[in-house]
PDB file of C-alpha atoms in Angstrom:
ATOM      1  CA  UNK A   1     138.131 127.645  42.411  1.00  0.00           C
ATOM      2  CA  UNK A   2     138.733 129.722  38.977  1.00  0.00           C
ATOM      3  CA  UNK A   3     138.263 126.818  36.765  1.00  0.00           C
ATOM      4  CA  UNK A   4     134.271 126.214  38.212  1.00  0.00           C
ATOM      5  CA  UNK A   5     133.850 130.149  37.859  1.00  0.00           C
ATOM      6  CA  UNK A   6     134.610 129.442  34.452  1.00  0.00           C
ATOM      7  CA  UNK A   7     132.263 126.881  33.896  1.00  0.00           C
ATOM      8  CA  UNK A   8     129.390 128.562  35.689  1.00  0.00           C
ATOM      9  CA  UNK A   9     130.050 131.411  33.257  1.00  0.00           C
ATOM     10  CA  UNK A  10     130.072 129.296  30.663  1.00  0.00           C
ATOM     11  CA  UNK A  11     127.035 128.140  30.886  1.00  0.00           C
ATOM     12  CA  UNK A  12     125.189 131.358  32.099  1.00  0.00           C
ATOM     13  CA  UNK A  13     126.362 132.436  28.537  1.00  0.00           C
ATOM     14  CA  UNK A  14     124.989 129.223  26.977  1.00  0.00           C
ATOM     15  CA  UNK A  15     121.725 129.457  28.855  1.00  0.00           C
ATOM     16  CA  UNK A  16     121.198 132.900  27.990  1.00  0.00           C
ATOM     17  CA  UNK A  17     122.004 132.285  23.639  1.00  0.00           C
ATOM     18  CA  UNK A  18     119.394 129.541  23.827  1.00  0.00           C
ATOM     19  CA  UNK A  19     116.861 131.925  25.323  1.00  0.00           C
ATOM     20  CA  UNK A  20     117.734 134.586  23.240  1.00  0.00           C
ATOM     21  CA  UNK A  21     117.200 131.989  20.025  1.00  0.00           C
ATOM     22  CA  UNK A  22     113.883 130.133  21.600  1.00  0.00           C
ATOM     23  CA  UNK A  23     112.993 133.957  21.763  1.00  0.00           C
ATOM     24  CA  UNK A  24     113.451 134.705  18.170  1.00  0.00           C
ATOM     25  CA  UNK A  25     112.078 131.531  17.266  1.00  0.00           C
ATOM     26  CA  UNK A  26     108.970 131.991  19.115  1.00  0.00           C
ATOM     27  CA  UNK A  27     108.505 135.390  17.547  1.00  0.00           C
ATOM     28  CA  UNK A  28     109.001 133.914  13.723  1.00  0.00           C
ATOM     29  CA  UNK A  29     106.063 131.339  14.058  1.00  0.00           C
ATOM     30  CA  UNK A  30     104.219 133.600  16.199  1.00  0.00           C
ATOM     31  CA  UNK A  31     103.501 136.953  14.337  1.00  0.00           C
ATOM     32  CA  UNK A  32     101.880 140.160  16.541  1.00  0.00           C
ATOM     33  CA  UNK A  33      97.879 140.444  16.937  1.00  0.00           C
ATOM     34  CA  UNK A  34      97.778 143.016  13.954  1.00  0.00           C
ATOM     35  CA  UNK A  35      99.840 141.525  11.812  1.00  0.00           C
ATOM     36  CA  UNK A  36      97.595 137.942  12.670  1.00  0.00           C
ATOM     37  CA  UNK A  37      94.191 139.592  12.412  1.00  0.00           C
ATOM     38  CA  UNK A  38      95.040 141.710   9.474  1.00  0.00           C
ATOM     39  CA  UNK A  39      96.187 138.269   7.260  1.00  0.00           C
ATOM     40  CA  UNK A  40      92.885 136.896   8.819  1.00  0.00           C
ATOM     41  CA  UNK A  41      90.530 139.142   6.882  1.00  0.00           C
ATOM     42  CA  UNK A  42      92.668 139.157   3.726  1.00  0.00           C
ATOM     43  CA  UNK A  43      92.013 135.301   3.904  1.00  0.00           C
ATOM     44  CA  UNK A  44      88.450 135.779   4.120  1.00  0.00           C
ATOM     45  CA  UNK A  45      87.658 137.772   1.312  1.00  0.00           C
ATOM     46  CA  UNK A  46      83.853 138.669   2.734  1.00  0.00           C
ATOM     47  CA  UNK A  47      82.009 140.844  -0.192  1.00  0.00           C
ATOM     48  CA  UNK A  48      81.596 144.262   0.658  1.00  0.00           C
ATOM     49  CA  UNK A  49      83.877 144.488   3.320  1.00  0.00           C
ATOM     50  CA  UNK A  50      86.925 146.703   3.973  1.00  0.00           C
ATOM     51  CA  UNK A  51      90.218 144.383   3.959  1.00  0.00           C
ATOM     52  CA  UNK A  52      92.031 147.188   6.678  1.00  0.00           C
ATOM     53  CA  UNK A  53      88.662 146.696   9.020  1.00  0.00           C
ATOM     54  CA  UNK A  54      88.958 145.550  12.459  1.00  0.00           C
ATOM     55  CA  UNK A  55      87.387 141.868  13.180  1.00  0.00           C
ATOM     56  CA  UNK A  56      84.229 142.086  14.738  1.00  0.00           C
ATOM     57  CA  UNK A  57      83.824 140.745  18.209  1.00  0.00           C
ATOM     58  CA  UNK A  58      81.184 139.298  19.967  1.00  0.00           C
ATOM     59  CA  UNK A  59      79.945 138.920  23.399  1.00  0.00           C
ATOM     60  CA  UNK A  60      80.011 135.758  24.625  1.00  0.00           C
ATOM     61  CA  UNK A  61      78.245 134.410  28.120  1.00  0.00           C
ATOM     62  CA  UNK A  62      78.356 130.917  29.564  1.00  0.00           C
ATOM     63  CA  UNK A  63      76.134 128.608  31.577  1.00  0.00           C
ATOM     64  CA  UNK A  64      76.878 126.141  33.721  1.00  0.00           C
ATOM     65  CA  UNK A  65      76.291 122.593  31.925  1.00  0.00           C
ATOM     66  CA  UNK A  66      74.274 121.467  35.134  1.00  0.00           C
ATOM     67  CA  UNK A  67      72.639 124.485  36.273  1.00  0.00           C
ATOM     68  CA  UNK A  68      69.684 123.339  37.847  1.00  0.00           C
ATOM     69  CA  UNK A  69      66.274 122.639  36.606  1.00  0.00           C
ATOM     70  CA  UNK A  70      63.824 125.959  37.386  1.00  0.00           C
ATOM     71  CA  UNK A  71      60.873 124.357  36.379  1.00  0.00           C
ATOM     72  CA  UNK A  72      60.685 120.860  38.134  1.00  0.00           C
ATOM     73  CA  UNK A  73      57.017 121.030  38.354  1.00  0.00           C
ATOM     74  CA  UNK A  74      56.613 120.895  34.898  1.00  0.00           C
ATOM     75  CA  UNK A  75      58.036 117.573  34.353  1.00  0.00           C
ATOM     76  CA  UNK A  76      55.737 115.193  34.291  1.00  0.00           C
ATOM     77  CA  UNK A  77      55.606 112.579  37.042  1.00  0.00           C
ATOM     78  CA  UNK A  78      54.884 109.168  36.479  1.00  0.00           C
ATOM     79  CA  UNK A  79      54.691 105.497  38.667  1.00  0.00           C
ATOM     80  CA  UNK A  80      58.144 103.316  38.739  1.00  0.00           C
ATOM     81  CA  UNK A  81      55.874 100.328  37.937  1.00  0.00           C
ATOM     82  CA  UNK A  82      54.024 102.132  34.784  1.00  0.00           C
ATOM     83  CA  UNK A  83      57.153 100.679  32.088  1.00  0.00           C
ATOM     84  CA  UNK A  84      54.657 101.627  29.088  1.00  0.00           C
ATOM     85  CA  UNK A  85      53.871 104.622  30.430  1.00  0.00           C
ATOM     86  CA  UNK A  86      57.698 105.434  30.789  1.00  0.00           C
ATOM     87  CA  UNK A  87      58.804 104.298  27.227  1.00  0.00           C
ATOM     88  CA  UNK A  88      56.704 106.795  25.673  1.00  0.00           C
ATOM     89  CA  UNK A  89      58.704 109.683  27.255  1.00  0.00           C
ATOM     90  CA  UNK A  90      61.707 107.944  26.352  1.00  0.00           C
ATOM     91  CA  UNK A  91      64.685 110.901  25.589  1.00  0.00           C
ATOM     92  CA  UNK A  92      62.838 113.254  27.760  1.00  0.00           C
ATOM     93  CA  UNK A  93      62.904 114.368  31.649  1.00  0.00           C
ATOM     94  CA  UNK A  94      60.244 112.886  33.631  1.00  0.00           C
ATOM     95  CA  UNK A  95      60.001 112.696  37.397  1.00  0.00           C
ATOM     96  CA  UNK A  96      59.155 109.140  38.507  1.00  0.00           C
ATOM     97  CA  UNK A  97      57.976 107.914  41.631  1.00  0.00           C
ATOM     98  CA  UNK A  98      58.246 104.236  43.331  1.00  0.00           C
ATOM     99  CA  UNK A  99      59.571 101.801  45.774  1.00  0.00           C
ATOM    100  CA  UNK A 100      63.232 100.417  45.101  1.00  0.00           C
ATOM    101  CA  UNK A 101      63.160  97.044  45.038  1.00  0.00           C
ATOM    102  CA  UNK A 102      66.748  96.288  45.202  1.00  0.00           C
ATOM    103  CA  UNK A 103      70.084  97.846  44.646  1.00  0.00           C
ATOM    104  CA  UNK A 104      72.738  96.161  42.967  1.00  0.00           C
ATOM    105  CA  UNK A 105      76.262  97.160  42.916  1.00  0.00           C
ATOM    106  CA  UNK A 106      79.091  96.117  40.790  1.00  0.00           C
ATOM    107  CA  UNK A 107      82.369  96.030  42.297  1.00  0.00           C
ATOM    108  CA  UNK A 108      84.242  96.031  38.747  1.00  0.00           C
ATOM    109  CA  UNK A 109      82.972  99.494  38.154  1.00  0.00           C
ATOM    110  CA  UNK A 110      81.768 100.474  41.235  1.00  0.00           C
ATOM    111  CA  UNK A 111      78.865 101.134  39.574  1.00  0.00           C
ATOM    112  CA  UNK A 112      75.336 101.035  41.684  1.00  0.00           C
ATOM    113  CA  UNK A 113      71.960  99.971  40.010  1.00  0.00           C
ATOM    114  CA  UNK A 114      68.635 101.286  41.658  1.00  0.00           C
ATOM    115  CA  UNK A 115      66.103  98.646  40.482  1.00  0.00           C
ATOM    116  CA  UNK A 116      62.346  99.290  40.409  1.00  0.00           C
ATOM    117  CA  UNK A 117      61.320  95.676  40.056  1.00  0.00           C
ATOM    118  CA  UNK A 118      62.488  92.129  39.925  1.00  0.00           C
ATOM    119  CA  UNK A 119      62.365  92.157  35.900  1.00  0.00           C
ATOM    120  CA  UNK A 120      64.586  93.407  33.220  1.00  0.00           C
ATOM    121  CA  UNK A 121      61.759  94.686  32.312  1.00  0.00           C
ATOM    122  CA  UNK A 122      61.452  97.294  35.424  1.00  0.00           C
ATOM    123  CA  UNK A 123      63.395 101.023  35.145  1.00  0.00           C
ATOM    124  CA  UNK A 124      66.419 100.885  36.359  1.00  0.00           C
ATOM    125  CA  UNK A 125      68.372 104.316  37.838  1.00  0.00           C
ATOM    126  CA  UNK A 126      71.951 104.177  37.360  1.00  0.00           C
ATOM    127  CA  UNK A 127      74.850 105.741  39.502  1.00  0.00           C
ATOM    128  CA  UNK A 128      78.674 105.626  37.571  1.00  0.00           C
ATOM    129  CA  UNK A 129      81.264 105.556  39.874  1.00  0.00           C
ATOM    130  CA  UNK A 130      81.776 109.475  38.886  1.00  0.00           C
ATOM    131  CA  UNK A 131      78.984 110.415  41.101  1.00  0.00           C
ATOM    132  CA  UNK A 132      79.332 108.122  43.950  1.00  0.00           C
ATOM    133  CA  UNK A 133      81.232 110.326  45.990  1.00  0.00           C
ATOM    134  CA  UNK A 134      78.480 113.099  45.609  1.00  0.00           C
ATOM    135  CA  UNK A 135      75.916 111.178  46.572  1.00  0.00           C
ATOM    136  CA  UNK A 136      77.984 109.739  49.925  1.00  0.00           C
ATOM    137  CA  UNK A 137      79.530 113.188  50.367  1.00  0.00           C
ATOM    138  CA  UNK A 138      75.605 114.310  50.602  1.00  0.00           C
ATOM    139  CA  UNK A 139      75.040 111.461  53.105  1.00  0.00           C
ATOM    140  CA  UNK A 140      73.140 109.335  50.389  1.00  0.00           C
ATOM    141  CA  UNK A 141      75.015 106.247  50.157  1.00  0.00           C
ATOM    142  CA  UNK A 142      73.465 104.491  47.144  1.00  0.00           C
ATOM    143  CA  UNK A 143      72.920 101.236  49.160  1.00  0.00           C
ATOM    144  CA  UNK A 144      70.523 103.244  51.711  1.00  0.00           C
ATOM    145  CA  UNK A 145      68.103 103.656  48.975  1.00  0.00           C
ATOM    146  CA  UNK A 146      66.909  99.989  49.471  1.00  0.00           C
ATOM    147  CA  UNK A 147      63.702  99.384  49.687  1.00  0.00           C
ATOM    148  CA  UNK A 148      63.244 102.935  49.988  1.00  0.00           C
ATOM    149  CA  UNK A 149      60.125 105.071  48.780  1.00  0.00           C
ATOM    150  CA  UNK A 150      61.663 107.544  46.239  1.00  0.00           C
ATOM    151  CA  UNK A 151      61.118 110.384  43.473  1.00  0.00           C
ATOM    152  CA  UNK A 152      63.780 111.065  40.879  1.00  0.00           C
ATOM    153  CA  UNK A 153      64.066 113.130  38.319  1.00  0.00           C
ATOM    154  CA  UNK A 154      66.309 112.707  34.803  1.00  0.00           C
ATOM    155  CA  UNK A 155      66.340 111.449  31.282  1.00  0.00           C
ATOM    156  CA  UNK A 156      64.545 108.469  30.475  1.00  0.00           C
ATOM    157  CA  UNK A 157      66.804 106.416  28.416  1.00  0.00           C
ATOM    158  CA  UNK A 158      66.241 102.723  26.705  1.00  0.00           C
ATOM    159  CA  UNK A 159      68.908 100.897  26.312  1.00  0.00           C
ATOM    160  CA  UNK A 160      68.737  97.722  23.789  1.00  0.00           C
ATOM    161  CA  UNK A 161      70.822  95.865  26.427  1.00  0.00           C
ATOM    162  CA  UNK A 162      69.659  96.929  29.398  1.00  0.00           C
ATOM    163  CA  UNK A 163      66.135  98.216  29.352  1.00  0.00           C
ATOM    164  CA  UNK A 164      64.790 101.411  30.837  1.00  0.00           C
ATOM    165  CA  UNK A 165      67.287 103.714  32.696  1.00  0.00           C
ATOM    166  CA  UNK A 166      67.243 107.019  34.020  1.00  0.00           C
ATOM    167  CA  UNK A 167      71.237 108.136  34.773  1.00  0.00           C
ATOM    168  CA  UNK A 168      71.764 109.783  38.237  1.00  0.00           C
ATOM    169  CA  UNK A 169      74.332 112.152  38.132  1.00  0.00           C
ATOM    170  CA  UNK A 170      73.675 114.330  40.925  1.00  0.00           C
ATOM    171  CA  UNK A 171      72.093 113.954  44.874  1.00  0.00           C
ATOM    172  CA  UNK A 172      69.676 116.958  43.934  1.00  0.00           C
ATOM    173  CA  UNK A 173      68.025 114.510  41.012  1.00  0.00           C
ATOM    174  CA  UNK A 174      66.832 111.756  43.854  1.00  0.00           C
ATOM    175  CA  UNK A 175      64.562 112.295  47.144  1.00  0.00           C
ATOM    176  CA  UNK A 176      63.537 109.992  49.896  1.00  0.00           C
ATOM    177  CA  UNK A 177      59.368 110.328  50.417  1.00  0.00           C
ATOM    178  CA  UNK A 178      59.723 107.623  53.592  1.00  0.00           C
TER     179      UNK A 178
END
């Protein structure tokens, strides 16, 4: 029984040198705030200004990356079957309105495809497998959009590949009108 109350103190003392020098180490590549900031504006030798001033400090505010879109009536809305008409807005939001004509689905990347038309040709809306679950978590399983009249609302994009494509990344972005 003596010899494991040895050990245990043993390493208690052990454990408690390599804290202490993880400590010491932590505070020699890791100097205080003043010491940091003050070696900050001697490195940026700014004309005019006081090398003992404090750093100035500005207020910062954030916005969610998809806060919703306040002025949806300002987009302009144009016809699924129109392709011209779409190309020209190409890099822009546009609402656009038609019937799908099919929705394909690819099992590799679970990846759905809202197609407007039979042709390559016809805008396609695109659903990544990173916003399937939204769109079945909001009861909107991508397949129940066939043959479905719909508006949708996004970034017209052509892709040299693939045509036409507007990328749906959210449930508020599509609407049944049938």
């Amino acid at each position: 029984m003596k010899g494991s109350s040895a050990v245990s103190a043993v390493w208690i003392v052990a454990a408690f040198i390599a804290g202490f020098c993880s400590h010491l180490l932590y505070l020699r590549w890791n100097p205080p705030a003043t010491e940091f900031s003050r070696s900050l504006v001697e490195l940026h030798d700014y004309p005019g200004q006081n090398p003992e001033a404090e750093l100035k400090s500005f207020r910062l505010t954030f916005a969610p990356a998809n806060a919703p879109i306040d002025k949806v009536a300002e987009l302009p809305v144009l016809q699924a079957r129109e392709v011209e008409k779409i190309r020209a807005f190409k890099g822009q939001r546009v609402r656009i309105r038609g019937r799908i004509f099919r929705v394909g689905h690819s099992a590799r990347s679970n990846t759905y495809f809202l197609n407007f038309g039979p042709s390559r040709a016809a805008l396609t809306a695109v659903i990544f497998a990173s916003a399937v679950e939204l769109f079945e978590k909001n009861k909107l399983p991508p397949k129940g959009f066939d043959g479905r009249e719909v508006e949708l609302q996004g970034e017209i994009k052509d892709h040299p590949q693939y045509g036409l494509e507007v990328i749906l990344e959210d449930p508020s972005q599509i609407k049944i009108l049938n």
